[in-house]
XYZ file of C-alpha atoms in Angstrom:
151
model
C 66.417 90.104 88.606
C 67.627 86.753 87.416
C 67.591 85.100 90.831
C 64.748 84.734 93.254
C 64.821 86.469 96.608
C 64.434 84.192 99.597
C 63.391 86.842 102.045
C 63.316 90.527 102.734
C 63.365 92.810 105.697
C 60.694 95.464 105.747
C 61.982 98.662 107.356
C 60.940 101.176 104.724
C 59.161 101.209 101.381
C 62.295 99.610 99.882
C 63.154 96.091 100.942
C 66.680 94.787 100.773
C 67.580 91.431 99.295
C 68.614 88.258 101.070
C 69.897 85.531 98.738
C 70.687 81.848 99.315
C 74.423 81.518 99.980
C 74.680 79.231 96.909
C 73.919 82.221 94.686
C 76.858 84.308 95.908
C 79.390 84.430 93.045
C 82.836 82.896 93.463
C 82.022 80.322 96.133
C 82.985 76.712 95.508
C 80.654 73.872 96.549
C 82.970 73.148 99.476
C 82.965 76.784 100.640
C 79.168 76.896 100.396
C 78.939 73.748 102.521
C 81.406 75.128 105.085
C 79.375 78.327 105.444
C 76.131 76.368 105.756
C 77.723 74.141 108.423
C 78.441 77.339 110.377
C 74.754 78.247 110.167
C 75.212 80.760 107.348
C 72.516 80.007 104.805
C 71.926 83.447 103.243
C 73.840 86.549 102.225
C 72.326 88.626 105.045
C 73.347 85.891 107.482
C 76.922 86.196 106.205
C 76.873 89.987 106.568
C 75.603 89.662 110.149
C 78.273 87.123 111.073
C 80.995 89.241 109.466
C 80.108 92.671 110.909
C 83.459 93.419 112.590
C 87.062 92.512 111.870
C 86.997 90.339 114.979
C 83.928 88.493 113.631
C 85.648 87.957 110.272
C 88.835 86.655 111.900
C 86.792 84.231 114.024
C 84.848 83.034 110.964
C 88.065 82.553 108.950
C 89.514 80.455 111.779
C 86.322 78.423 112.093
C 86.274 77.776 108.328
C 90.063 77.320 108.203
C 90.395 79.744 105.298
C 92.420 82.883 104.733
C 90.832 86.069 106.121
C 91.044 87.525 102.612
C 88.353 85.081 101.434
C 85.996 85.947 104.276
C 86.497 89.669 103.584
C 85.627 89.101 99.914
C 82.554 86.996 100.688
C 81.218 89.489 103.226
C 81.781 92.371 100.772
C 79.915 90.503 98.014
C 77.073 89.616 100.396
C 76.860 93.226 101.596
C 76.585 94.565 98.046
C 74.053 91.859 97.125
C 71.631 93.371 99.701
C 70.924 96.179 97.220
C 67.883 94.927 95.242
C 69.008 96.235 91.847
C 72.543 94.852 92.406
C 71.773 91.424 93.868
C 74.052 88.514 93.155
C 74.119 89.470 89.470
C 76.188 92.665 89.839
C 77.865 92.418 93.282
C 81.005 90.870 91.739
C 81.186 93.569 89.071
C 81.010 96.269 91.743
C 83.653 94.584 93.905
C 86.025 94.214 90.947
C 85.369 97.871 90.095
C 86.665 98.899 93.514
C 83.442 99.142 95.532
C 83.651 96.977 98.666
C 80.552 97.959 100.656
C 77.077 99.439 100.544
C 78.467 102.520 102.318
C 81.132 103.005 99.646
C 78.552 102.514 96.892
C 76.329 105.171 98.468
C 79.209 107.662 98.589
C 80.780 107.064 95.174
C 79.666 109.581 92.542
C 77.611 107.830 89.859
C 79.600 109.169 86.903
C 82.905 108.071 88.476
C 81.604 104.587 89.280
C 80.189 104.194 85.781
C 83.624 105.093 84.326
C 85.318 102.557 86.631
C 82.914 99.813 85.540
C 83.320 100.716 81.868
C 87.117 100.615 82.225
C 86.891 97.191 83.875
C 84.575 95.821 81.170
C 86.814 97.064 78.363
C 90.029 95.878 80.066
C 88.795 92.392 80.954
C 86.388 91.572 78.144
C 87.004 94.217 75.501
C 83.224 94.655 75.607
C 81.969 98.188 76.126
C 78.401 97.044 75.365
C 78.190 94.896 78.546
C 78.570 97.891 80.842
C 75.380 98.689 82.759
C 73.726 101.961 81.766
C 74.495 105.002 83.902
C 70.831 105.040 84.986
C 71.259 101.564 86.436
C 74.422 102.605 88.294
C 72.506 105.614 89.622
C 69.740 103.297 90.868
C 72.360 101.201 92.706
C 73.658 104.313 94.479
C 70.171 105.542 95.394
C 69.163 102.167 96.800
C 72.452 101.930 98.734
C 71.665 105.261 100.425
C 68.180 104.002 101.352
C 69.568 100.759 102.818
C 72.091 102.759 104.854
C 69.459 105.172 106.129
C 67.281 102.228 107.179
C 70.147 100.887 109.307
C 70.517 104.096 111.320
């Protein structure tokens, strides 16, 4: 992983990742500061404060931003909990159509790999930047473990 984990929660042999909010992709300095002023310092903190639609609406009002932004940030933070995804690949997954750990766990690996490959070719014309299917499979396996730990 390119970034350092700030903390983990130990519920099973696999630990999920909690990243500083500054490492979440797509956040401006101002948005990072706004989240921190609301007591949200990590990605897991953001996921916890954005559990329900009602929570997200309240957070959007508090931050004075469109609900769409809060939905995106919570989705990125949720995906970043998967250790092999982290903040490095959460944006790639979201842009490939995966918006949650639950969806990642349920999406067939071969289909997700094709979606990511299509995205990479369409946006960058770079087939070689697509993660290997084994890596995508690891993301799905770890997503299932994280979900089972939450039950």
